[in-house]
Amino acid sequence: MLTNTRHDWTKEEVLAIYNKPIMELLYDAATVHREYHNPNQVQVSTLLSIKTGGCPEDCGYCPQAARYHTDIEGNDLMSVSQVKAQALRAKSSGSSRVCMGAAWRNVKDGPEFDQVLEMVRTINKLDMEVCCTLGMITENQAHRLAEAGLYAYNHNLDSSEEYYKEVISTRGYQDRLDTIGNVRKTNVTVCSGGIIGMGENVEDRAGMLVALASLSPQPESTPINALVAVEGTPLEEQEPVSIWEMIRMVATTRIVMPQTQVRLSAGRTSMSREGQAMCFFAGANSIFAGDKLLTTPNPDVNEDMEMFKMLGLEPMKPFVKKAQPETVEEQYSKYKDQGEKPRWTRPDHKIERNEQAKEMAKAAKAN
């Protein structure tokens, strides 16, 4: 008998789960996992940065923010042919999904968005799931992506609404929820999760899960990222989270969002195979493969396939959870370019450590 998916979790209930004795937590999470998923299948995604660096946001964890001084080399939007070649390479390595990320605050109608739509059409025709993470999008833009054949849209909540204000000051939490709401007006699935290890407390982690679990329907995919502290960003001195924190977070996510694909995301390079195996046992059933996650290191895909073989895991085929979307060619599209250049909110508060990192970047560039 499947357990019911709840949308009314309280922070206190989630904290009680998170803080259970680890053996009890693992047992409960693994039991829920087996009710809804094949425990020996893991969905493998490849994350591709189609436009790197130069982002106007001040996200404290992100080396792609233009205001910080990092070693990230920016690049303009990739061509459709470049993206197709990368997608074919990913498919041959066992990936069933390509997630394309662009360092934009939000989507603006025009030639670049048209190019992304063509990338979506191209990859969907390769019989791969296509995901995009492009920042905030309007309802019409979401419909245009859906028509192109987009399978999933990623827009992370990052943390609890309360702690979010300690990490990002250039956009509001509600904008993230509104973007997810716009995606939900289409047939595109939602991918939304967050990052642990940014200095938040356990209550904030529970708060993020409450926000995600309260969405109806809950996200089809939830990435759980461990902060990769990058020199030059405001969070460069944060201590890495322990593997036990990741295991607890994965297990708690699995219990409160039983039908969701829980993705083991950033931070896997510092995890042992034993640690990752515990995460899979606790309910993680999706990973990012490839040598990079946008700009941060990631285990080599061959290493992952060796680990899968050792653990008896197999990559999930595409379109297992949801049928492949149809691609509507541009000339037959119902939703057209409306010239949208929306102005999303800009909160009026400042984050001291973000401002300090920005000043240090100015000084470094001046020298």
Short mmCIF file of C-alpha atoms in Angstrom, two decimals:
data_model
loop_
_atom_site.label_atom_id
_atom_site.label_comp_id
_atom_site.label_asym_id
_atom_site.label_seq_id
_atom_site.Cartn_x
_atom_site.Cartn_y
_atom_site.Cartn_z
CA MET A 1 0.00 0.00 0.00
CA LEU A 2 1.54 3.30 -1.07
CA THR A 3 1.84 5.99 1.56
CA ASN A 4 -0.04 9.19 0.79
CA THR A 5 1.86 12.21 -0.50
CA ARG A 6 1.32 15.03 1.95
CA HIS A 7 1.47 18.76 1.28
CA ASP A 8 0.90 19.89 4.87
CA TRP A 9 4.19 18.99 6.55
CA THR A 10 5.21 21.24 9.42
CA LYS A 11 8.77 22.26 10.17
CA GLU A 12 8.55 20.44 13.50
CA GLU A 13 7.53 17.19 11.80
CA VAL A 14 10.34 17.44 9.26
CA LEU A 15 12.88 18.19 12.00
CA ALA A 16 11.68 15.15 13.94
CA ILE A 17 12.37 12.99 10.87
CA TYR A 18 15.76 14.59 10.16
CA ASN A 19 16.91 14.05 13.75
CA LYS A 20 15.86 10.40 14.07
CA PRO A 21 18.53 7.87 15.03
CA ILE A 22 20.37 7.26 11.78
CA MET A 23 19.53 3.55 11.49
CA GLU A 24 15.83 4.22 12.02
CA LEU A 25 15.92 7.11 9.53
CA LEU A 26 17.64 4.97 6.90
CA TYR A 27 15.14 2.14 7.36
CA ASP A 28 12.13 4.46 7.07
CA ALA A 29 13.53 6.25 4.01
CA ALA A 30 14.50 3.02 2.25
CA THR A 31 11.03 1.61 2.90
CA VAL A 32 9.34 4.64 1.34
CA HIS A 33 11.81 4.55 -1.55
CA ARG A 34 10.90 0.98 -2.42
CA GLU A 35 7.19 1.75 -2.36
CA TYR A 36 7.53 4.26 -5.20
CA HIS A 37 10.74 3.49 -7.08
CA ASN A 38 12.93 0.69 -8.36
CA PRO A 39 15.83 0.88 -5.85
CA ASN A 40 18.31 -0.42 -8.41
CA GLN A 41 17.64 2.25 -11.02
CA VAL A 42 19.25 5.70 -10.99
CA GLN A 43 18.41 8.45 -13.45
CA VAL A 44 21.59 9.95 -14.94
CA SER A 45 21.65 13.56 -16.15
CA THR A 46 24.38 15.58 -17.84
CA LEU A 47 24.56 19.26 -16.93
CA LEU A 48 25.79 21.53 -19.71
CA SER A 49 26.65 25.21 -19.23
CA ILE A 50 25.45 26.74 -22.50
CA LYS A 51 26.29 30.28 -21.36
CA THR A 52 28.86 30.70 -18.58
CA GLY A 53 29.68 33.67 -16.35
CA GLY A 54 28.64 37.29 -16.32
CA CYS A 55 25.48 36.78 -14.26
CA PRO A 56 24.17 40.01 -12.67
CA GLU A 57 22.91 38.26 -9.53
CA ASP A 58 24.75 38.24 -6.18
CA CYS A 59 24.10 34.61 -5.11
CA GLY A 60 26.72 34.08 -2.41
CA TYR A 61 27.61 30.55 -3.53
CA CYS A 62 27.99 31.20 -7.25
CA PRO A 63 31.30 31.70 -9.10
CA GLN A 64 29.38 32.84 -12.18
CA ALA A 65 28.30 36.12 -10.58
CA ALA A 66 29.96 38.96 -12.49
CA ARG A 67 30.54 40.95 -9.29
CA TYR A 68 32.89 38.33 -7.75
CA HIS A 69 36.50 37.58 -8.70
CA THR A 70 36.80 33.87 -9.52
CA ASP A 71 38.74 31.85 -12.05
CA ILE A 72 35.68 31.05 -14.11
CA GLU A 73 36.10 31.67 -17.82
CA GLY A 74 32.93 33.07 -19.31
CA ASN A 75 31.59 32.13 -22.69
CA ASP A 76 28.81 33.34 -24.95
CA LEU A 77 25.81 31.20 -25.77
CA MET A 78 26.82 27.92 -27.38
CA SER A 79 25.65 27.03 -30.88
CA VAL A 80 22.94 24.44 -31.52
CA SER A 81 25.49 22.17 -33.22
CA GLN A 82 27.82 22.34 -30.21
CA VAL A 83 25.00 21.42 -27.87
CA LYS A 84 23.89 18.53 -30.11
CA ALA A 85 27.43 17.12 -30.13
CA GLN A 86 27.58 17.29 -26.31
CA ALA A 87 24.15 15.67 -26.02
CA LEU A 88 25.18 12.77 -28.25
CA ARG A 89 28.30 12.29 -26.17
CA ALA A 90 26.23 12.28 -22.98
CA LYS A 91 23.78 9.77 -24.44
CA SER A 92 26.58 7.40 -25.40
CA SER A 93 27.87 7.58 -21.81
CA GLY A 94 24.56 6.52 -20.29
CA SER A 95 22.80 9.82 -19.61
CA SER A 96 19.07 9.95 -20.28
CA ARG A 97 18.73 13.71 -19.70
CA VAL A 98 20.61 16.86 -20.70
CA CYS A 99 20.12 19.88 -18.46
CA MET A 100 21.19 23.15 -20.08
CA GLY A 101 22.12 26.03 -17.80
CA ALA A 102 22.58 29.66 -18.79
CA ALA A 103 23.92 32.28 -16.37
CA TRP A 104 20.96 34.60 -16.80
CA ARG A 105 18.88 36.40 -14.20
CA ASN A 106 15.79 35.72 -16.30
CA VAL A 107 14.83 34.87 -19.85
CA LYS A 108 14.37 37.72 -22.33
CA ASP A 109 12.58 37.15 -25.61
CA GLY A 110 14.82 37.50 -28.63
CA PRO A 111 17.44 35.67 -30.72
CA GLU A 112 19.20 34.01 -27.77
CA PHE A 113 16.01 32.52 -26.38
CA ASP A 114 15.04 31.41 -29.90
CA GLN A 115 18.42 29.63 -30.06
CA VAL A 116 17.74 27.86 -26.76
CA LEU A 117 14.34 26.74 -28.05
CA GLU A 118 16.08 25.20 -31.07
CA MET A 119 18.49 23.42 -28.72
CA VAL A 120 15.49 21.96 -26.87
CA ARG A 121 13.92 20.76 -30.14
CA THR A 122 17.21 19.21 -31.23
CA ILE A 123 17.84 17.25 -28.03
CA ASN A 124 14.24 16.05 -27.70
CA LYS A 125 14.55 14.61 -31.21
CA LEU A 126 17.54 12.59 -29.94
CA ASP A 127 15.05 10.81 -27.62
CA MET A 128 16.62 12.35 -24.53
CA GLU A 129 14.88 14.23 -21.74
CA VAL A 130 15.66 17.95 -21.92
CA CYS A 131 15.89 20.20 -18.86
CA CYS A 132 16.70 23.91 -18.76
CA THR A 133 17.73 26.25 -15.97
CA LEU A 134 17.63 29.79 -17.32
CA GLY A 135 16.51 31.90 -14.38
CA MET A 136 13.02 33.35 -14.01
CA ILE A 137 10.56 32.80 -16.83
CA THR A 138 7.09 34.13 -17.66
CA GLU A 139 4.04 32.02 -18.42
CA ASN A 140 4.37 32.61 -22.18
CA GLN A 141 8.05 31.69 -22.12
CA ALA A 142 7.21 28.49 -20.23
CA HIS A 143 4.66 27.60 -22.92
CA ARG A 144 7.23 28.23 -25.67
CA LEU A 145 9.68 25.88 -23.95
CA ALA A 146 6.96 23.27 -23.57
CA GLU A 147 6.09 23.45 -27.28
CA ALA A 148 9.77 22.97 -28.15
CA GLY A 149 9.73 19.66 -26.24
CA LEU A 150 11.13 20.60 -22.83
CA TYR A 151 10.79 17.79 -20.30
CA ALA A 152 11.79 19.62 -17.10
CA TYR A 153 12.58 23.11 -15.86
CA ASN A 154 14.98 23.61 -12.96
CA HIS A 155 14.57 26.52 -10.57
CA ASN A 156 15.95 25.85 -7.09
CA LEU A 157 14.59 27.43 -3.92
CA ASP A 158 18.17 27.17 -2.53
CA SER A 159 17.22 27.37 1.15
CA SER A 160 14.39 28.34 3.48
CA GLU A 161 12.67 31.65 2.79
CA GLU A 162 14.21 33.04 5.99
CA TYR A 163 17.82 32.08 5.20
CA TYR A 164 17.52 32.89 1.50
CA LYS A 165 17.82 36.58 2.47
CA GLU A 166 21.27 35.85 3.91
CA VAL A 167 22.52 34.44 0.59
CA ILE A 168 20.87 36.45 -2.20
CA SER A 169 19.72 40.06 -2.28
CA THR A 170 19.09 40.62 -5.99
CA ARG A 171 15.89 38.63 -6.33
CA GLY A 172 13.09 37.54 -4.06
CA TYR A 173 11.97 34.11 -2.89
CA GLN A 174 8.49 34.72 -4.28
CA ASP A 175 9.97 35.19 -7.76
CA ARG A 176 11.26 31.63 -7.55
CA LEU A 177 7.85 30.33 -6.52
CA ASP A 178 6.19 32.37 -9.28
CA THR A 179 8.55 30.88 -11.88
CA ILE A 180 7.68 27.37 -10.69
CA GLY A 181 4.01 28.39 -10.90
CA ASN A 182 4.47 29.50 -14.51
CA VAL A 183 6.07 26.15 -15.37
CA ARG A 184 3.11 24.35 -13.75
CA LYS A 185 0.77 26.01 -16.27
CA THR A 186 2.37 23.78 -18.92
CA ASN A 187 3.08 20.05 -19.23
CA VAL A 188 6.74 20.59 -18.25
CA THR A 189 7.88 18.88 -15.05
CA VAL A 190 9.49 20.84 -12.21
CA CYS A 191 13.00 20.29 -10.86
CA SER A 192 13.61 22.26 -7.66
CA GLY A 193 15.83 21.73 -4.65
CA GLY A 194 18.55 23.50 -2.76
CA ILE A 195 21.99 23.67 -1.22
CA ILE A 196 23.14 22.70 2.25
CA GLY A 197 26.33 23.95 3.88
CA MET A 198 25.83 27.68 3.26
CA GLY A 199 25.82 28.48 6.97
CA GLU A 200 22.15 27.67 7.48
CA ASN A 201 20.90 25.72 10.48
CA VAL A 202 18.93 22.49 10.49
CA GLU A 203 15.71 24.44 10.91
CA ASP A 204 16.42 26.19 7.59
CA ARG A 205 16.93 22.84 5.88
CA ALA A 206 13.59 21.69 7.25
CA GLY A 207 12.03 24.97 6.13
CA MET A 208 13.23 24.45 2.57
CA LEU A 209 11.76 20.93 2.50
CA VAL A 210 8.45 22.24 3.86
CA ALA A 211 8.36 24.83 1.05
CA LEU A 212 9.08 22.18 -1.59
CA ALA A 213 6.71 19.58 -0.14
CA SER A 214 3.93 22.18 0.12
CA LEU A 215 3.92 22.64 -3.65
CA SER A 216 1.07 20.78 -5.33
CA PRO A 217 2.11 18.75 -7.14
CA GLN A 218 5.48 18.34 -5.50
CA PRO A 219 8.54 18.73 -7.78
CA GLU A 220 9.17 15.70 -9.95
CA SER A 221 12.89 16.13 -9.24
CA THR A 222 14.71 17.63 -6.25
CA PRO A 223 18.48 18.18 -6.35
CA ILE A 224 20.24 18.09 -2.98
CA ASN A 225 23.52 19.99 -3.36
CA ALA A 226 26.38 20.22 -0.89
CA LEU A 227 28.03 23.63 -1.17
CA VAL A 228 31.27 23.60 -3.14
CA ALA A 229 33.02 26.64 -1.67
CA VAL A 230 34.74 28.55 -4.49
CA GLU A 231 37.51 31.05 -3.83
CA GLY A 232 36.37 34.59 -4.51
CA THR A 233 32.73 33.98 -3.59
CA PRO A 234 31.25 35.23 -0.30
CA LEU A 235 30.93 31.64 0.95
CA GLU A 236 34.50 30.63 0.13
CA GLU A 237 35.37 29.91 3.79
CA GLN A 238 32.39 27.68 4.60
CA GLU A 239 33.31 24.29 6.01
CA PRO A 240 32.12 21.34 3.92
CA VAL A 241 29.11 19.43 5.18
CA SER A 242 29.67 15.90 6.43
CA ILE A 243 28.45 12.86 4.55
CA TRP A 244 26.05 12.18 7.42
CA GLU A 245 24.37 15.54 6.86
CA MET A 246 23.91 14.65 3.20
CA ILE A 247 22.53 11.23 4.07
CA ARG A 248 20.08 12.75 6.58
CA MET A 249 18.99 15.37 4.04
CA VAL A 250 18.47 12.80 1.27
CA ALA A 251 16.56 10.46 3.59
CA THR A 252 14.32 13.22 4.92
CA THR A 253 13.61 14.47 1.40
CA ARG A 254 12.66 10.96 0.34
CA ILE A 255 10.18 10.59 3.20
CA VAL A 256 8.43 13.96 2.78
CA MET A 257 8.46 13.79 -1.04
CA PRO A 258 7.99 10.08 -1.76
CA GLN A 259 7.32 10.27 -5.51
CA THR A 260 10.10 12.75 -6.31
CA GLN A 261 13.38 11.84 -7.99
CA VAL A 262 15.94 12.88 -5.35
CA ARG A 263 19.12 13.95 -7.11
CA LEU A 264 22.54 13.65 -5.51
CA SER A 265 24.10 16.76 -7.02
CA ALA A 266 27.02 19.10 -6.23
CA GLY A 267 29.61 17.90 -3.75
CA ARG A 268 29.90 14.29 -4.91
CA THR A 269 33.64 14.64 -5.60
CA SER A 270 34.25 14.70 -1.84
CA MET A 271 32.01 11.70 -1.15
CA SER A 272 33.35 8.17 -0.96
CA ARG A 273 31.61 5.42 -2.87
CA GLU A 274 30.42 4.08 0.47
CA GLY A 275 28.91 7.46 1.29
CA GLN A 276 27.18 7.67 -2.07
CA ALA A 277 25.89 4.11 -1.64
CA MET A 278 24.30 5.14 1.66
CA CYS A 279 22.62 8.07 -0.13
CA PHE A 280 21.23 5.71 -2.77
CA PHE A 281 19.98 3.40 -0.04
CA ALA A 282 18.37 6.40 1.68
CA GLY A 283 16.42 7.32 -1.45
CA ALA A 284 18.64 9.19 -3.91
CA ASN A 285 17.82 7.92 -7.38
CA SER A 286 19.31 10.52 -9.68
CA ILE A 287 22.78 11.97 -10.24
CA PHE A 288 24.55 14.43 -12.47
CA ALA A 289 27.29 12.77 -14.54
CA GLY A 290 30.22 14.39 -16.33
CA ASP A 291 33.40 16.14 -15.26
CA LYS A 292 31.67 19.42 -14.36
CA LEU A 293 28.47 20.74 -12.82
CA LEU A 294 28.30 24.04 -14.72
CA THR A 295 31.60 25.26 -13.26
CA THR A 296 32.42 23.02 -10.28
CA PRO A 297 34.15 19.60 -10.41
CA ASN A 298 32.16 16.38 -10.66
CA PRO A 299 33.17 12.69 -10.77
CA ASP A 300 34.11 11.32 -14.17
CA VAL A 301 31.28 9.45 -15.88
CA ASN A 302 33.42 6.30 -16.18
CA GLU A 303 33.95 6.35 -12.40
CA ASP A 304 30.20 6.58 -11.94
CA MET A 305 29.57 3.64 -14.25
CA GLU A 306 32.14 1.60 -12.30
CA MET A 307 30.34 2.52 -9.08
CA PHE A 308 27.00 1.53 -10.60
CA LYS A 309 28.42 -1.86 -11.59
CA MET A 310 29.83 -2.38 -8.10
CA LEU A 311 26.49 -1.51 -6.46
CA GLY A 312 24.31 -3.36 -8.97
CA LEU A 313 22.68 -0.13 -10.16
CA GLU A 314 21.57 0.59 -13.70
CA PRO A 315 20.94 3.90 -15.47
CA MET A 316 17.26 4.65 -15.90
CA LYS A 317 15.92 4.85 -19.45
CA PRO A 318 14.45 8.18 -20.59
CA PHE A 319 10.73 8.92 -20.26
CA VAL A 320 10.06 6.27 -17.61
CA LYS A 321 8.21 8.63 -15.29
CA LYS A 322 6.46 10.68 -17.99
CA ALA A 323 5.89 10.28 -21.72
CA GLN A 324 8.18 12.05 -24.18
CA PRO A 325 6.79 15.48 -25.08
CA GLU A 326 6.06 16.27 -28.69
CA THR A 327 8.12 18.92 -30.43
CA VAL A 328 6.20 21.67 -32.20
CA GLU A 329 8.26 23.29 -34.91
CA GLU A 330 8.67 27.05 -34.69
CA GLN A 331 6.44 27.81 -37.68
CA TYR A 332 3.54 25.90 -36.11
CA SER A 333 3.98 27.31 -32.63
CA LYS A 334 0.89 28.68 -30.90
CA TYR A 335 2.93 30.78 -28.49
CA LYS A 336 4.99 33.53 -30.11
CA ASP A 337 7.76 35.93 -29.15
CA GLN A 338 6.01 38.74 -27.28
CA GLY A 339 9.15 40.81 -26.84
CA GLU A 340 9.00 40.14 -23.11
CA LYS A 341 11.71 41.73 -21.03
CA PRO A 342 10.10 41.41 -17.63
CA ARG A 343 11.33 43.23 -14.56
CA TRP A 344 11.36 40.83 -11.66
CA THR A 345 11.59 42.14 -8.11
CA ARG A 346 14.81 43.40 -6.55
CA PRO A 347 14.78 43.33 -2.74
CA ASP A 348 16.24 46.45 -1.12
CA HIS A 349 18.45 44.82 1.52
CA LYS A 350 22.22 44.29 1.43
CA ILE A 351 24.21 41.25 2.52
CA GLU A 352 27.47 42.30 4.17
CA ARG A 353 29.62 39.36 3.07
CA ASN A 354 28.36 39.69 -0.51
CA GLU A 355 29.26 43.38 -0.52
CA GLN A 356 32.72 42.61 0.88
CA ALA A 357 33.36 40.01 -1.83
CA LYS A 358 32.26 42.52 -4.46
CA GLU A 359 34.69 45.16 -3.13
CA MET A 360 37.52 42.62 -3.01
CA ALA A 361 36.78 41.73 -6.63
CA LYS A 362 36.96 45.39 -7.63
CA ALA A 363 40.31 45.75 -5.89
CA ALA A 364 41.66 42.60 -7.56
CA LYS A 365 40.60 43.80 -11.00
CA ALA A 366 42.16 47.21 -10.36
CA ASN A 367 45.49 45.55 -9.64
#
